[in-house]
Short mmCIF file of N, CA and C in Angstrom, two decimals:
data_model
loop_
_atom_site.label_atom_id
_atom_site.label_comp_id
_atom_site.label_asym_id
_atom_site.label_seq_id
_atom_site.Cartn_x
_atom_site.Cartn_y
_atom_site.Cartn_z
N UNK A 9 72.81 194.69 156.16
CA UNK A 9 72.61 194.93 157.57
C UNK A 9 72.65 196.43 157.86
N UNK A 10 71.59 196.93 158.48
CA UNK A 10 71.52 198.35 158.85
C UNK A 10 71.85 198.50 160.32
N UNK A 11 72.47 199.61 160.67
CA UNK A 11 72.76 199.85 162.08
C UNK A 11 71.47 199.95 162.89
N UNK A 12 70.40 200.41 162.28
CA UNK A 12 69.12 200.51 162.98
C UNK A 12 68.64 199.13 163.44
N UNK A 13 69.13 198.06 162.80
CA UNK A 13 68.78 196.71 163.24
C UNK A 13 69.54 196.33 164.51
N UNK A 14 70.64 197.01 164.79
CA UNK A 14 71.50 196.68 165.92
C UNK A 14 71.27 197.57 167.13
N UNK A 15 70.76 198.76 166.89
CA UNK A 15 70.71 199.76 167.95
C UNK A 15 69.35 200.46 167.96
N UNK A 16 68.82 200.64 169.15
CA UNK A 16 67.57 201.38 169.30
C UNK A 16 67.83 202.71 169.97
N UNK A 17 66.85 203.59 169.99
CA UNK A 17 67.03 204.91 170.61
C UNK A 17 67.47 204.82 172.08
N UNK A 18 67.03 203.78 172.78
CA UNK A 18 67.39 203.60 174.19
C UNK A 18 68.84 203.18 174.38
N UNK A 19 69.53 202.88 173.30
CA UNK A 19 70.91 202.42 173.36
C UNK A 19 71.90 203.50 172.93
N UNK A 20 71.48 204.76 173.04
CA UNK A 20 72.35 205.88 172.67
C UNK A 20 72.55 206.77 173.89
N UNK A 21 73.80 207.09 174.16
CA UNK A 21 74.14 207.96 175.29
C UNK A 21 74.84 209.19 174.70
N UNK A 22 74.28 210.36 174.94
CA UNK A 22 74.76 211.57 174.27
C UNK A 22 75.98 212.22 174.92
N UNK A 23 76.12 212.10 176.23
CA UNK A 23 77.22 212.79 176.90
C UNK A 23 77.65 211.99 178.12
N UNK A 24 78.33 210.88 177.88
CA UNK A 24 78.75 209.99 178.95
C UNK A 24 79.97 210.58 179.65
N UNK A 25 79.85 210.73 180.96
CA UNK A 25 80.94 211.32 181.75
C UNK A 25 81.75 210.20 182.40
N UNK A 26 82.94 209.96 181.87
CA UNK A 26 83.87 208.97 182.41
C UNK A 26 85.28 209.55 182.34
N UNK A 27 86.17 209.01 183.16
CA UNK A 27 87.55 209.51 183.20
C UNK A 27 88.56 208.53 182.62
N UNK A 28 88.19 207.22 182.60
CA UNK A 28 89.15 206.21 182.16
C UNK A 28 88.47 205.19 181.24
N UNK A 29 89.29 204.43 180.55
CA UNK A 29 88.80 203.36 179.70
C UNK A 29 88.02 202.33 180.52
N UNK A 30 88.56 201.97 181.68
CA UNK A 30 87.90 200.98 182.54
C UNK A 30 86.53 201.48 182.99
N UNK A 31 86.45 202.73 183.40
CA UNK A 31 85.18 203.32 183.82
C UNK A 31 84.19 203.35 182.65
N UNK A 32 84.69 203.65 181.47
CA UNK A 32 83.85 203.66 180.27
C UNK A 32 83.27 202.27 180.03
N UNK A 33 84.11 201.25 180.08
CA UNK A 33 83.63 199.88 179.87
C UNK A 33 82.63 199.46 180.95
N UNK A 34 82.83 199.93 182.18
CA UNK A 34 81.89 199.63 183.27
C UNK A 34 80.53 200.26 182.98
N UNK A 35 80.52 201.52 182.57
CA UNK A 35 79.26 202.21 182.27
C UNK A 35 78.52 201.56 181.10
N UNK A 36 79.27 201.21 180.07
CA UNK A 36 78.65 200.55 178.91
C UNK A 36 78.12 199.16 179.29
N UNK A 37 78.85 198.46 180.14
CA UNK A 37 78.41 197.14 180.60
C UNK A 37 77.10 197.25 181.39
N UNK A 38 77.00 198.29 182.21
CA UNK A 38 75.77 198.50 182.99
C UNK A 38 74.58 198.75 182.06
N UNK A 39 74.79 199.59 181.05
CA UNK A 39 73.71 199.88 180.10
C UNK A 39 73.36 198.62 179.31
N UNK A 40 74.37 197.88 178.89
CA UNK A 40 74.14 196.65 178.13
C UNK A 40 73.38 195.62 178.96
N UNK A 41 73.70 195.53 180.25
CA UNK A 41 73.01 194.59 181.13
C UNK A 41 71.52 194.92 181.20
N UNK A 42 71.20 196.21 181.31
CA UNK A 42 69.78 196.63 181.35
C UNK A 42 69.06 196.29 180.05
N UNK A 43 69.75 196.42 178.93
CA UNK A 43 69.12 196.18 177.63
C UNK A 43 69.02 194.70 177.26
N UNK A 44 69.96 193.89 177.77
CA UNK A 44 70.01 192.49 177.34
C UNK A 44 69.56 191.49 178.39
N UNK A 45 69.60 191.89 179.66
CA UNK A 45 69.29 190.95 180.73
C UNK A 45 70.49 190.11 181.14
N UNK A 46 71.63 190.30 180.48
CA UNK A 46 72.86 189.59 180.86
C UNK A 46 73.44 190.24 182.12
N UNK A 47 74.27 189.50 182.82
CA UNK A 47 74.92 190.02 184.02
C UNK A 47 75.93 191.11 183.65
N UNK A 48 75.89 192.22 184.35
CA UNK A 48 76.81 193.33 184.10
C UNK A 48 78.27 192.89 184.22
N UNK A 49 78.58 192.10 185.24
CA UNK A 49 79.95 191.65 185.46
C UNK A 49 80.44 190.76 184.32
N UNK A 50 79.56 189.91 183.82
CA UNK A 50 79.88 189.02 182.69
C UNK A 50 80.24 189.86 181.46
N UNK A 51 79.45 190.88 181.19
CA UNK A 51 79.72 191.75 180.04
C UNK A 51 81.05 192.46 180.23
N UNK A 52 81.24 193.05 181.40
CA UNK A 52 82.47 193.80 181.69
C UNK A 52 83.71 192.91 181.57
N UNK A 53 83.64 191.73 182.18
CA UNK A 53 84.80 190.81 182.13
C UNK A 53 85.11 190.39 180.70
N UNK A 54 84.09 190.13 179.90
CA UNK A 54 84.28 189.73 178.50
C UNK A 54 84.93 190.86 177.71
N UNK A 55 84.47 192.09 177.93
CA UNK A 55 85.04 193.25 177.23
C UNK A 55 86.50 193.47 177.64
N UNK A 56 86.77 193.37 178.93
CA UNK A 56 88.15 193.53 179.41
C UNK A 56 89.07 192.48 178.81
N UNK A 57 88.58 191.24 178.77
CA UNK A 57 89.36 190.15 178.19
C UNK A 57 89.69 190.46 176.73
N UNK A 58 88.73 190.97 175.98
CA UNK A 58 88.94 191.31 174.58
C UNK A 58 89.96 192.44 174.45
N UNK A 59 89.87 193.44 175.32
CA UNK A 59 90.80 194.57 175.26
C UNK A 59 92.24 194.14 175.57
N UNK A 60 92.39 193.09 176.37
CA UNK A 60 93.74 192.59 176.68
C UNK A 60 94.41 192.02 175.44
N UNK A 61 93.62 191.56 174.48
CA UNK A 61 94.17 191.04 173.22
C UNK A 61 94.71 192.16 172.35
N UNK A 62 94.20 193.35 172.54
CA UNK A 62 94.57 194.51 171.75
C UNK A 62 93.45 195.51 171.82
N UNK A 63 93.79 196.77 171.85
CA UNK A 63 92.77 197.81 171.98
C UNK A 63 91.82 197.80 170.79
N UNK A 64 90.55 198.05 171.08
CA UNK A 64 89.55 198.18 170.02
C UNK A 64 89.38 199.66 169.63
N UNK A 65 90.34 200.48 170.05
CA UNK A 65 90.37 201.88 169.61
C UNK A 65 90.93 201.94 168.20
N UNK A 66 90.06 202.32 167.26
CA UNK A 66 90.44 202.30 165.83
C UNK A 66 91.30 203.47 165.41
N UNK A 67 91.27 204.55 166.19
CA UNK A 67 91.91 205.79 165.78
C UNK A 67 90.85 206.80 165.40
N UNK A 68 91.28 208.04 165.21
CA UNK A 68 90.38 209.15 164.85
C UNK A 68 89.28 209.37 165.90
N UNK A 69 89.57 208.99 167.17
CA UNK A 69 88.61 209.22 168.24
C UNK A 69 87.52 208.18 168.35
N UNK A 70 87.66 207.06 167.63
CA UNK A 70 86.62 206.03 167.56
C UNK A 70 87.10 204.74 168.22
N UNK A 71 86.20 204.10 168.99
CA UNK A 71 86.49 202.77 169.55
C UNK A 71 85.25 201.90 169.38
N UNK A 72 85.48 200.61 169.12
CA UNK A 72 84.38 199.66 168.98
C UNK A 72 84.66 198.44 169.86
N UNK A 73 84.50 198.60 171.17
CA UNK A 73 84.67 197.42 172.03
C UNK A 73 83.59 196.40 171.67
N UNK A 74 83.95 195.12 171.74
CA UNK A 74 82.99 194.09 171.33
C UNK A 74 83.32 192.76 171.98
N UNK A 75 82.33 191.88 171.95
CA UNK A 75 82.52 190.55 172.50
C UNK A 75 81.36 189.65 172.14
N UNK A 76 81.55 188.35 172.38
CA UNK A 76 80.50 187.36 172.14
C UNK A 76 80.01 186.84 173.48
N UNK A 77 78.69 186.62 173.55
CA UNK A 77 78.07 186.31 174.83
C UNK A 77 77.08 185.16 174.72
N UNK A 78 77.24 184.16 175.60
CA UNK A 78 76.27 183.07 175.70
C UNK A 78 74.97 183.67 176.25
N UNK A 79 73.86 183.22 175.72
CA UNK A 79 72.57 183.68 176.21
C UNK A 79 72.03 184.90 175.48
N UNK A 80 72.81 185.46 174.59
CA UNK A 80 72.34 186.61 173.82
C UNK A 80 71.66 186.09 172.55
N UNK A 81 70.50 186.67 172.22
CA UNK A 81 69.70 186.18 171.09
C UNK A 81 70.09 186.80 169.75
N UNK A 82 70.53 188.08 169.79
CA UNK A 82 70.86 188.78 168.55
C UNK A 82 71.97 189.79 168.80
N UNK A 83 72.55 190.31 167.75
CA UNK A 83 73.61 191.31 167.88
C UNK A 83 72.97 192.63 168.33
N UNK A 84 73.59 193.23 169.32
CA UNK A 84 73.07 194.48 169.90
C UNK A 84 74.20 195.51 169.97
N UNK A 85 73.88 196.74 169.67
CA UNK A 85 74.85 197.83 169.75
C UNK A 85 74.41 198.90 170.73
N UNK A 86 75.40 199.59 171.28
CA UNK A 86 75.17 200.75 172.14
C UNK A 86 76.18 201.80 171.69
N UNK A 87 75.69 203.00 171.47
CA UNK A 87 76.59 204.07 171.03
C UNK A 87 76.67 205.14 172.12
N UNK A 88 77.88 205.57 172.43
CA UNK A 88 78.07 206.62 173.42
C UNK A 88 79.01 207.69 172.86
N UNK A 89 78.60 208.93 173.05
CA UNK A 89 79.51 210.04 172.79
C UNK A 89 79.96 210.52 174.17
N UNK A 90 81.25 210.63 174.35
CA UNK A 90 81.78 210.97 175.66
C UNK A 90 81.79 212.49 175.87
N UNK A 91 81.53 212.89 177.11
CA UNK A 91 81.58 214.32 177.46
C UNK A 91 82.99 214.85 177.26
N UNK A 92 83.98 214.04 177.63
CA UNK A 92 85.39 214.38 177.45
C UNK A 92 86.11 213.14 176.91
N UNK A 93 86.99 213.29 175.93
CA UNK A 93 87.71 212.12 175.40
C UNK A 93 88.55 211.43 176.48
N UNK A 94 88.69 210.10 176.34
CA UNK A 94 89.52 209.34 177.28
C UNK A 94 90.57 208.55 176.49
N UNK A 95 91.67 208.25 177.18
CA UNK A 95 92.72 207.42 176.58
C UNK A 95 92.17 205.99 176.45
N UNK A 96 92.19 205.46 175.24
CA UNK A 96 91.66 204.12 174.99
C UNK A 96 92.76 203.22 174.40
N UNK A 97 94.01 203.71 174.46
CA UNK A 97 95.13 202.98 173.88
C UNK A 97 94.88 202.68 172.39
N UNK A 98 94.29 203.65 171.72
CA UNK A 98 93.95 203.50 170.29
C UNK A 98 95.21 203.39 169.45
N UNK A 99 95.07 202.83 168.26
CA UNK A 99 96.22 202.60 167.39
C UNK A 99 96.97 203.89 167.03
N UNK A 100 96.26 205.02 166.97
CA UNK A 100 96.92 206.28 166.63
C UNK A 100 97.32 207.08 167.87
N UNK A 101 97.07 206.52 169.07
CA UNK A 101 97.44 207.20 170.30
C UNK A 101 96.51 208.33 170.70
N UNK A 102 95.50 208.60 169.89
CA UNK A 102 94.56 209.69 170.17
C UNK A 102 93.47 209.23 171.14
N UNK A 103 92.99 210.15 172.00
CA UNK A 103 91.89 209.78 172.89
C UNK A 103 90.60 209.54 172.11
N UNK A 104 89.69 208.82 172.74
CA UNK A 104 88.44 208.40 172.10
C UNK A 104 87.27 209.21 172.64
N UNK A 105 86.37 209.62 171.75
CA UNK A 105 85.15 210.31 172.21
C UNK A 105 83.87 209.72 171.62
N UNK A 106 84.00 208.79 170.67
CA UNK A 106 82.83 208.09 170.13
C UNK A 106 83.07 206.59 170.29
N UNK A 107 82.15 205.94 170.98
CA UNK A 107 82.30 204.51 171.28
C UNK A 107 81.04 203.78 170.85
N UNK A 108 81.23 202.69 170.13
CA UNK A 108 80.11 201.84 169.72
C UNK A 108 80.37 200.45 170.27
N UNK A 109 79.63 200.08 171.30
CA UNK A 109 79.76 198.75 171.90
C UNK A 109 78.94 197.76 171.08
N UNK A 110 79.55 196.64 170.74
CA UNK A 110 78.87 195.62 169.95
C UNK A 110 78.89 194.30 170.71
N UNK A 111 77.70 193.77 171.00
CA UNK A 111 77.56 192.49 171.69
C UNK A 111 76.93 191.51 170.73
N UNK A 112 77.54 190.33 170.61
CA UNK A 112 77.04 189.33 169.67
C UNK A 112 76.79 188.01 170.39
N UNK A 113 75.84 187.22 169.88
CA UNK A 113 75.65 185.88 170.44
C UNK A 113 76.91 185.04 170.24
N UNK A 114 77.11 184.08 171.11
CA UNK A 114 78.32 183.25 171.08
C UNK A 114 78.59 182.64 169.70
N UNK A 115 77.56 182.17 169.01
CA UNK A 115 77.75 181.52 167.72
C UNK A 115 77.56 182.43 166.52
N UNK A 116 77.68 183.74 166.70
CA UNK A 116 77.37 184.69 165.62
C UNK A 116 78.35 184.62 164.45
N UNK A 117 79.61 184.26 164.69
CA UNK A 117 80.58 184.08 163.61
C UNK A 117 80.63 185.20 162.60
N UNK A 118 80.27 184.88 161.36
CA UNK A 118 80.37 185.83 160.24
C UNK A 118 79.47 187.05 160.46
N UNK A 119 78.31 186.87 161.08
CA UNK A 119 77.41 188.01 161.32
C UNK A 119 78.07 189.02 162.25
N UNK A 120 78.78 188.53 163.24
CA UNK A 120 79.50 189.41 164.17
C UNK A 120 80.55 190.22 163.40
N UNK A 121 81.30 189.56 162.54
CA UNK A 121 82.34 190.24 161.76
C UNK A 121 81.73 191.25 160.79
N UNK A 122 80.61 190.88 160.16
CA UNK A 122 79.93 191.80 159.25
C UNK A 122 79.45 193.04 159.99
N UNK A 123 78.88 192.84 161.18
CA UNK A 123 78.40 193.97 161.97
C UNK A 123 79.57 194.87 162.38
N UNK A 124 80.65 194.26 162.79
CA UNK A 124 81.85 195.00 163.19
C UNK A 124 82.39 195.83 162.02
N UNK A 125 82.47 195.21 160.86
CA UNK A 125 82.96 195.91 159.66
C UNK A 125 82.02 197.06 159.28
N UNK A 126 80.73 196.83 159.38
CA UNK A 126 79.74 197.84 159.03
C UNK A 126 79.87 199.06 159.94
N UNK A 127 79.95 198.80 161.25
CA UNK A 127 80.08 199.89 162.22
C UNK A 127 81.40 200.64 161.99
N UNK A 128 82.49 199.91 161.80
CA UNK A 128 83.79 200.54 161.60
C UNK A 128 83.79 201.42 160.34
N UNK A 129 83.24 200.90 159.26
CA UNK A 129 83.17 201.66 158.01
C UNK A 129 82.39 202.96 158.20
N UNK A 130 81.27 202.86 158.87
CA UNK A 130 80.41 204.02 159.07
C UNK A 130 81.09 205.06 159.97
N UNK A 131 81.61 204.62 161.10
CA UNK A 131 82.18 205.57 162.06
C UNK A 131 83.48 206.18 161.59
N UNK A 132 84.20 205.50 160.69
CA UNK A 132 85.45 206.06 160.17
C UNK A 132 85.22 207.06 159.05
N UNK A 133 83.97 207.19 158.61
CA UNK A 133 83.63 208.20 157.62
C UNK A 133 83.70 209.57 158.33
N UNK A 134 84.59 210.45 157.88
CA UNK A 134 84.78 211.74 158.57
C UNK A 134 83.49 212.56 158.69
N UNK A 135 82.64 212.49 157.70
CA UNK A 135 81.38 213.24 157.73
C UNK A 135 80.44 212.69 158.80
N UNK A 136 80.35 211.38 158.89
CA UNK A 136 79.50 210.75 159.91
C UNK A 136 80.04 211.08 161.30
N UNK A 137 81.34 210.96 161.49
CA UNK A 137 81.95 211.26 162.79
C UNK A 137 81.68 212.71 163.18
N UNK A 138 81.78 213.62 162.22
CA UNK A 138 81.50 215.03 162.51
C UNK A 138 80.06 215.23 162.94
N UNK A 139 79.13 214.58 162.22
CA UNK A 139 77.71 214.70 162.58
C UNK A 139 77.43 214.14 163.96
N UNK A 140 78.08 213.03 164.31
CA UNK A 140 77.90 212.45 165.65
C UNK A 140 78.43 213.41 166.72
N UNK A 141 79.56 214.02 166.45
CA UNK A 141 80.15 214.95 167.43
C UNK A 141 79.34 216.23 167.55
N UNK A 142 78.68 216.63 166.46
CA UNK A 142 77.89 217.86 166.46
C UNK A 142 76.45 217.65 166.94
N UNK A 143 75.99 216.42 167.00
CA UNK A 143 74.60 216.14 167.37
C UNK A 143 74.30 216.71 168.75
N UNK A 144 73.12 217.29 168.91
CA UNK A 144 72.80 217.99 170.16
C UNK A 144 72.33 217.06 171.28
N UNK A 145 71.79 215.88 170.93
CA UNK A 145 71.29 214.98 171.98
C UNK A 145 71.24 213.54 171.45
N UNK A 146 70.76 212.63 172.31
CA UNK A 146 70.74 211.20 171.96
C UNK A 146 69.87 210.92 170.74
N UNK A 147 68.74 211.60 170.62
CA UNK A 147 67.87 211.33 169.46
C UNK A 147 68.53 211.79 168.16
N UNK A 148 69.30 212.88 168.23
CA UNK A 148 70.03 213.34 167.03
C UNK A 148 71.14 212.35 166.66
N UNK A 149 71.82 211.80 167.66
CA UNK A 149 72.85 210.80 167.40
C UNK A 149 72.21 209.56 166.77
N UNK A 150 71.08 209.14 167.34
CA UNK A 150 70.38 207.97 166.79
C UNK A 150 69.97 208.22 165.34
N UNK A 151 69.50 209.42 165.05
CA UNK A 151 69.11 209.76 163.67
C UNK A 151 70.29 209.66 162.72
N UNK A 152 71.43 210.17 163.14
CA UNK A 152 72.64 210.09 162.30
C UNK A 152 72.97 208.63 162.02
N UNK A 153 72.97 207.81 163.07
CA UNK A 153 73.31 206.39 162.90
C UNK A 153 72.31 205.66 162.03
N UNK A 154 71.04 205.85 162.26
CA UNK A 154 70.03 205.08 161.52
C UNK A 154 69.85 205.60 160.09
N UNK A 155 69.85 206.91 159.91
CA UNK A 155 69.67 207.45 158.56
C UNK A 155 70.90 207.23 157.69
N UNK A 156 72.08 207.47 158.26
CA UNK A 156 73.31 207.29 157.50
C UNK A 156 73.48 205.83 157.12
N UNK A 157 73.14 204.95 158.05
CA UNK A 157 73.25 203.52 157.81
C UNK A 157 72.34 203.10 156.66
N UNK A 158 71.13 203.64 156.65
CA UNK A 158 70.15 203.26 155.62
C UNK A 158 70.58 203.78 154.24
N UNK A 159 71.10 205.00 154.19
CA UNK A 159 71.48 205.56 152.89
C UNK A 159 72.79 204.98 152.38
N UNK A 160 73.63 204.48 153.29
CA UNK A 160 74.92 203.94 152.87
C UNK A 160 74.82 202.48 152.46
N UNK A 161 73.68 201.87 152.71
CA UNK A 161 73.54 200.41 152.45
C UNK A 161 73.48 200.09 150.97
#
């Protein structure tokens, strides 16, 4: 599974301006609604419910909020680099500046877990994280994600 299969250029945000975790999830839900046709509120509520189980902030400035959604046909990702890091209640207590939202169909099961593991492995690579933070715009971020994903496969 390549990240390029999960994310398109239109699903990359280079400098998202948010102040809180909740605002971040709202902005990502709005973008996800436009890309998937799902209701924005449904996406937001599902993500909030998942976060209540435990933060999806992995540490090292990375978070992978995720959820399963009825009516979704395939796994979809959205990547955002934040203009300023926000507190995401990450395991290491550090604020988050790179977020990869992962939406999966309700019955995705193992595919959802594989996608989650793939994204986590890639984003926790210090070199990849550095390239994402240094990228000048959304197309450069997309290139890092799609090229790194292809060469790491």
